[in-house]
Amino acid sequence: MMAHFNRILVAGLALGLTGFSATQAQSIGERANRAELVEGGFNLGLFVDGERDGFMRYGWYTDEEGVHLWDRSMIVSRSDYESFSALLDPADLTPRRVDLRYHSGTRYYLVDAVFEDGQVSGSRNLHGPAEPTQSQPIDHPVREGAVVRGAVFMLVPVLDLEPGDSISFDWWIPMRDSFETVTLTAFEPESVETPAGLFDAVRIELRGTTPGNDLFVDVDSGRLVRLDVVGQPVQYLALPDQDGAG
């Protein structure tokens, strides 16, 4: 997630638990609903000032390698497109491998990173026509327990956060090759209207990053059905099953 897209989507995550509540000290891996880690996802439309302007398709599945994440997102008016994938350790959901490709205008960005033995290595590259490729290496220790930023969209459904729950953790941001500490806090369910219908959804605030997000998880299905970008006229809303990505 590059510059503008990072600001709009929040998408890439890394996590290191600093607290689940005043009395609980579970790790993210321990807290995650294992049944929901097997497979899941959603299709959200991007709306700016109420007008459709793109999409976010996101999913995950588990196999013998670990937990696989994927994201395909686009801002149509900007011709910005993101393709993100990651492989997570099935025990603690920390990353093993992260790959990001982001197109913006005539340029595209590539991030490739491998996590092993407490280190992350790889590169960040900016490519454009008629200009030299700009490349920066990635090679440094990782924060213990950190996961990739984009995993937040999987964590919000699989953590089964109840109103009043709060959990803080570290995430690694691929485009900046840096860490942040963020917090998820769950609030009482509220009625949420989307193109896919009306949902009774738990509101979960994501704070500690700029901009923050308010994420809404349907009580019945456990699916993410709405995402608001704090301070911007930007929403991601659940689409009818038959609706395409455009």
Coordinates of C-alpha atoms in Angstrom, one line a residue:
M1 CA 0.0 0.0 0.0
M2 CA 1.7 3.0 -1.2
A3 CA 1.4 6.6 -0.1
H4 CA -2.2 7.6 -1.0
F5 CA -3.5 4.0 -0.9
N6 CA -1.9 3.4 2.4
R7 CA -3.7 6.5 3.8
I8 CA -7.0 5.3 2.4
L9 CA -7.0 1.6 3.0
V10 CA -4.7 0.9 6.0
A11 CA -4.0 -2.5 4.5
G12 CA -0.7 -4.6 5.8
L13 CA -0.2 -5.6 9.5
A14 CA 2.4 -6.7 12.0
L15 CA 1.6 -7.5 15.6
G16 CA 3.1 -7.9 19.0
L17 CA 0.7 -8.0 21.9
T18 CA 0.9 -5.4 24.6
G19 CA -2.4 -6.3 26.1
F20 CA -5.8 -7.8 25.5
S21 CA -7.6 -6.2 28.4
A22 CA -6.8 -5.3 31.9
T23 CA -7.0 -8.9 33.0
Q24 CA -6.1 -10.9 29.9
A25 CA -2.7 -11.5 28.3
Q26 CA -3.5 -13.8 25.3
S27 CA -1.5 -13.7 22.2
I28 CA -3.2 -13.0 18.9
G29 CA -2.6 -16.6 17.8
E30 CA -4.2 -17.9 21.0
R31 CA -7.1 -15.5 20.7
A32 CA -7.9 -16.2 17.0
N33 CA -10.9 -18.4 16.3
R34 CA -9.3 -21.4 14.6
A35 CA -12.4 -22.4 12.7
E36 CA -12.6 -19.0 11.1
L37 CA -9.0 -19.1 10.1
V38 CA -9.6 -22.1 7.8
E39 CA -11.1 -19.8 5.1
G40 CA -12.9 -16.4 4.8
G41 CA -13.1 -13.1 3.0
F42 CA -15.2 -10.3 1.7
N43 CA -16.0 -8.1 -1.2
L44 CA -16.4 -4.4 -0.4
G45 CA -17.1 -1.5 -2.7
L46 CA -15.1 1.8 -2.3
F47 CA -17.3 4.9 -2.0
V48 CA -16.1 8.5 -1.9
D49 CA -18.7 11.1 -0.9
G50 CA -21.3 8.4 -1.5
E51 CA -20.1 7.7 -5.1
R52 CA -18.7 4.3 -6.1
D53 CA -15.0 4.6 -6.9
G54 CA -13.5 1.1 -6.6
F55 CA -13.4 -2.1 -4.6
M56 CA -11.5 -4.2 -2.1
R57 CA -11.5 -7.9 -2.4
Y58 CA -9.8 -9.7 0.5
G59 CA -9.5 -13.3 1.6
W60 CA -7.6 -15.9 3.4
Y61 CA -7.2 -19.7 3.7
T62 CA -5.1 -22.2 5.6
D63 CA -3.2 -25.2 4.2
E64 CA -0.1 -27.2 5.2
E65 CA 2.2 -24.1 4.6
G66 CA 0.3 -21.8 6.9
V67 CA -2.3 -19.0 6.6
H68 CA -2.4 -17.3 3.2
L69 CA -3.7 -13.8 2.9
W70 CA -4.6 -12.0 -0.4
D71 CA -6.0 -8.6 -1.3
R72 CA -6.9 -7.1 -4.7
S73 CA -8.0 -3.4 -4.4
M74 CA -8.5 -0.5 -6.8
I75 CA -9.3 3.2 -6.7
V76 CA -10.8 3.7 -10.2
S77 CA -10.6 7.5 -10.4
R78 CA -6.8 7.4 -9.7
S79 CA -6.1 4.2 -11.7
D80 CA -4.4 2.9 -8.5
Y81 CA -4.3 -0.9 -8.1
E82 CA -2.9 -3.1 -5.3
S83 CA -2.1 -6.7 -5.2
F84 CA -1.0 -8.0 -1.8
S85 CA -0.3 -11.5 -0.5
A86 CA 1.3 -12.9 2.6
L87 CA 2.0 -16.2 4.3
L88 CA 1.5 -16.3 8.1
D89 CA 2.8 -18.7 10.7
P90 CA -0.3 -20.7 11.7
A91 CA 0.6 -20.7 15.4
D92 CA 1.0 -17.0 16.1
L93 CA 0.0 -15.4 12.8
T94 CA 3.4 -13.6 12.4
P95 CA 4.5 -13.3 8.7
R96 CA 6.8 -15.7 6.9
R97 CA 6.6 -14.0 3.5
V98 CA 5.1 -10.7 2.2
D99 CA 4.7 -9.6 -1.4
L100 CA 3.1 -6.3 -2.5
R101 CA 2.7 -4.8 -5.9
Y102 CA 1.1 -1.4 -6.2
H103 CA 0.4 0.5 -9.5
S104 CA -0.1 4.3 -9.3
G105 CA -0.1 6.3 -12.5
T106 CA 2.8 5.3 -14.7
R107 CA 4.8 3.9 -11.8
Y108 CA 4.6 0.7 -9.8
Y109 CA 6.0 -0.4 -6.5
L110 CA 7.3 -3.8 -5.5
V111 CA 7.9 -5.0 -1.9
D112 CA 9.3 -8.5 -1.3
A113 CA 10.1 -9.6 2.2
V114 CA 11.0 -12.9 4.0
F115 CA 10.9 -13.3 7.8
E116 CA 13.2 -15.9 9.4
D117 CA 15.0 -16.3 12.7
G118 CA 13.9 -12.9 14.0
Q119 CA 15.0 -11.0 10.9
V120 CA 13.3 -9.6 7.9
S121 CA 15.1 -9.4 4.5
G122 CA 14.1 -8.3 1.0
S123 CA 13.7 -5.1 -0.9
R124 CA 11.4 -2.2 -1.8
N125 CA 11.5 -1.0 -5.4
L126 CA 10.0 1.8 -7.4
H127 CA 9.7 1.3 -11.2
G128 CA 8.7 3.9 -13.8
P129 CA 9.1 4.4 -17.6
A130 CA 12.3 6.2 -18.7
E131 CA 13.7 6.4 -15.2
P132 CA 16.1 4.3 -13.2
T133 CA 14.7 1.8 -10.8
Q134 CA 14.9 3.0 -7.2
S135 CA 15.7 0.2 -4.8
Q136 CA 16.1 0.0 -1.0
P137 CA 17.1 -3.1 0.9
I138 CA 15.2 -4.6 3.8
D139 CA 17.5 -6.2 6.3
H140 CA 16.9 -5.8 10.1
P141 CA 15.5 -7.5 13.2
V142 CA 11.7 -7.6 13.6
R143 CA 9.8 -6.8 16.7
E144 CA 8.8 -9.9 18.6
G145 CA 5.3 -11.0 17.7
A146 CA 5.0 -8.5 14.9
V147 CA 2.7 -9.3 11.9
V148 CA 2.1 -7.6 8.6
R149 CA -0.2 -4.6 8.5
G150 CA -2.6 -6.0 5.9
A151 CA -3.6 -8.8 8.2
V152 CA -5.8 -6.5 10.3
F153 CA -8.8 -7.2 7.9
M154 CA -8.5 -10.9 8.8
L155 CA -7.9 -10.3 12.5
V156 CA -10.9 -8.2 13.0
P157 CA -13.3 -11.0 12.1
V158 CA -11.3 -13.9 13.6
L159 CA -10.5 -12.4 17.0
D160 CA -14.2 -12.5 18.0
L161 CA -13.9 -9.2 19.9
E162 CA -16.8 -8.5 22.2
P163 CA -18.0 -5.0 23.2
G164 CA -15.5 -3.6 25.8
D165 CA -12.6 -5.7 24.5
S166 CA -9.4 -3.9 23.6
I167 CA -6.1 -5.3 22.2
S168 CA -2.9 -3.6 21.3
F169 CA -0.2 -4.9 19.0
D170 CA 2.6 -4.0 16.7
W171 CA 2.4 -4.2 12.9
W172 CA 5.0 -3.9 10.2
I173 CA 4.2 -1.6 7.3
P174 CA 5.7 -2.9 4.0
M175 CA 5.8 0.3 2.1
R176 CA 7.6 2.2 4.8
D177 CA 9.5 -0.8 6.2
S178 CA 8.6 0.5 9.7
F179 CA 6.6 -0.6 12.8
E180 CA 3.7 1.0 14.6
T181 CA 1.7 0.1 17.7
V182 CA -2.0 0.1 17.1
T183 CA -5.1 -0.8 19.2
L184 CA -8.4 -2.4 18.3
T185 CA -11.3 -1.6 20.6
A186 CA -14.8 -3.1 20.3
F187 CA -18.0 -1.2 20.9
E188 CA -21.7 -2.1 21.1
P189 CA -23.4 -3.3 17.9
E190 CA -25.2 -0.8 15.8
S191 CA -27.3 -0.8 12.6
V192 CA -25.2 -0.5 9.5
E193 CA -26.7 0.0 6.0
T194 CA -24.8 -1.2 2.9
P195 CA -25.6 -2.0 -0.7
A196 CA -25.8 -5.7 0.5
G197 CA -28.5 -4.8 3.0
L198 CA -28.9 -3.9 6.7
F199 CA -26.6 -5.4 9.3
D200 CA -26.4 -5.5 13.1
A201 CA -22.6 -5.0 13.5
V202 CA -20.0 -4.6 16.2
R203 CA -18.0 -1.4 15.7
I204 CA -14.3 -1.9 16.1
E205 CA -12.0 1.2 16.3
L206 CA -8.5 0.9 14.9
R207 CA -6.3 3.6 16.3
G208 CA -2.5 4.3 16.6
T209 CA -2.1 4.8 12.8
T210 CA -3.0 7.7 10.5
P211 CA -5.8 7.7 9.5
G212 CA -7.6 5.5 11.9
N213 CA -10.4 3.2 10.8
D214 CA -13.8 2.2 12.1
L215 CA -14.6 -1.4 11.1
F216 CA -18.0 -3.1 11.4
V217 CA -18.3 -6.8 11.8
D218 CA -21.7 -8.4 11.2
V219 CA -23.0 -10.1 14.4
D220 CA -24.6 -13.0 12.6
S221 CA -22.0 -13.9 10.0
G222 CA -18.8 -12.5 11.6
R223 CA -18.1 -10.9 8.3
L224 CA -16.6 -7.4 7.8
V225 CA -19.3 -5.4 6.2
R226 CA -18.2 -1.7 6.5
L227 CA -15.0 0.2 6.9
D228 CA -14.9 3.9 7.5
V229 CA -11.7 6.0 7.1
V230 CA -11.6 8.4 9.9
G231 CA -11.5 12.1 8.9
Q232 CA -12.1 11.3 5.2
P233 CA -15.3 10.9 3.1
V234 CA -14.3 7.3 2.3
Q235 CA -16.2 4.1 3.1
Y236 CA -15.9 0.5 2.1
L237 CA -19.3 -1.2 2.0
A238 CA -20.5 -4.8 1.6
L239 CA -21.8 -5.5 -1.9
P240 CA -24.5 -7.9 -2.9
D241 CA -23.1 -11.4 -3.7
Q242 CA -23.8 -10.9 -7.5
D243 CA -22.1 -7.5 -7.7
G244 CA -18.8 -7.4 -9.6
A245 CA -15.6 -5.6 -8.6
G246 CA -15.8 -2.7 -10.9

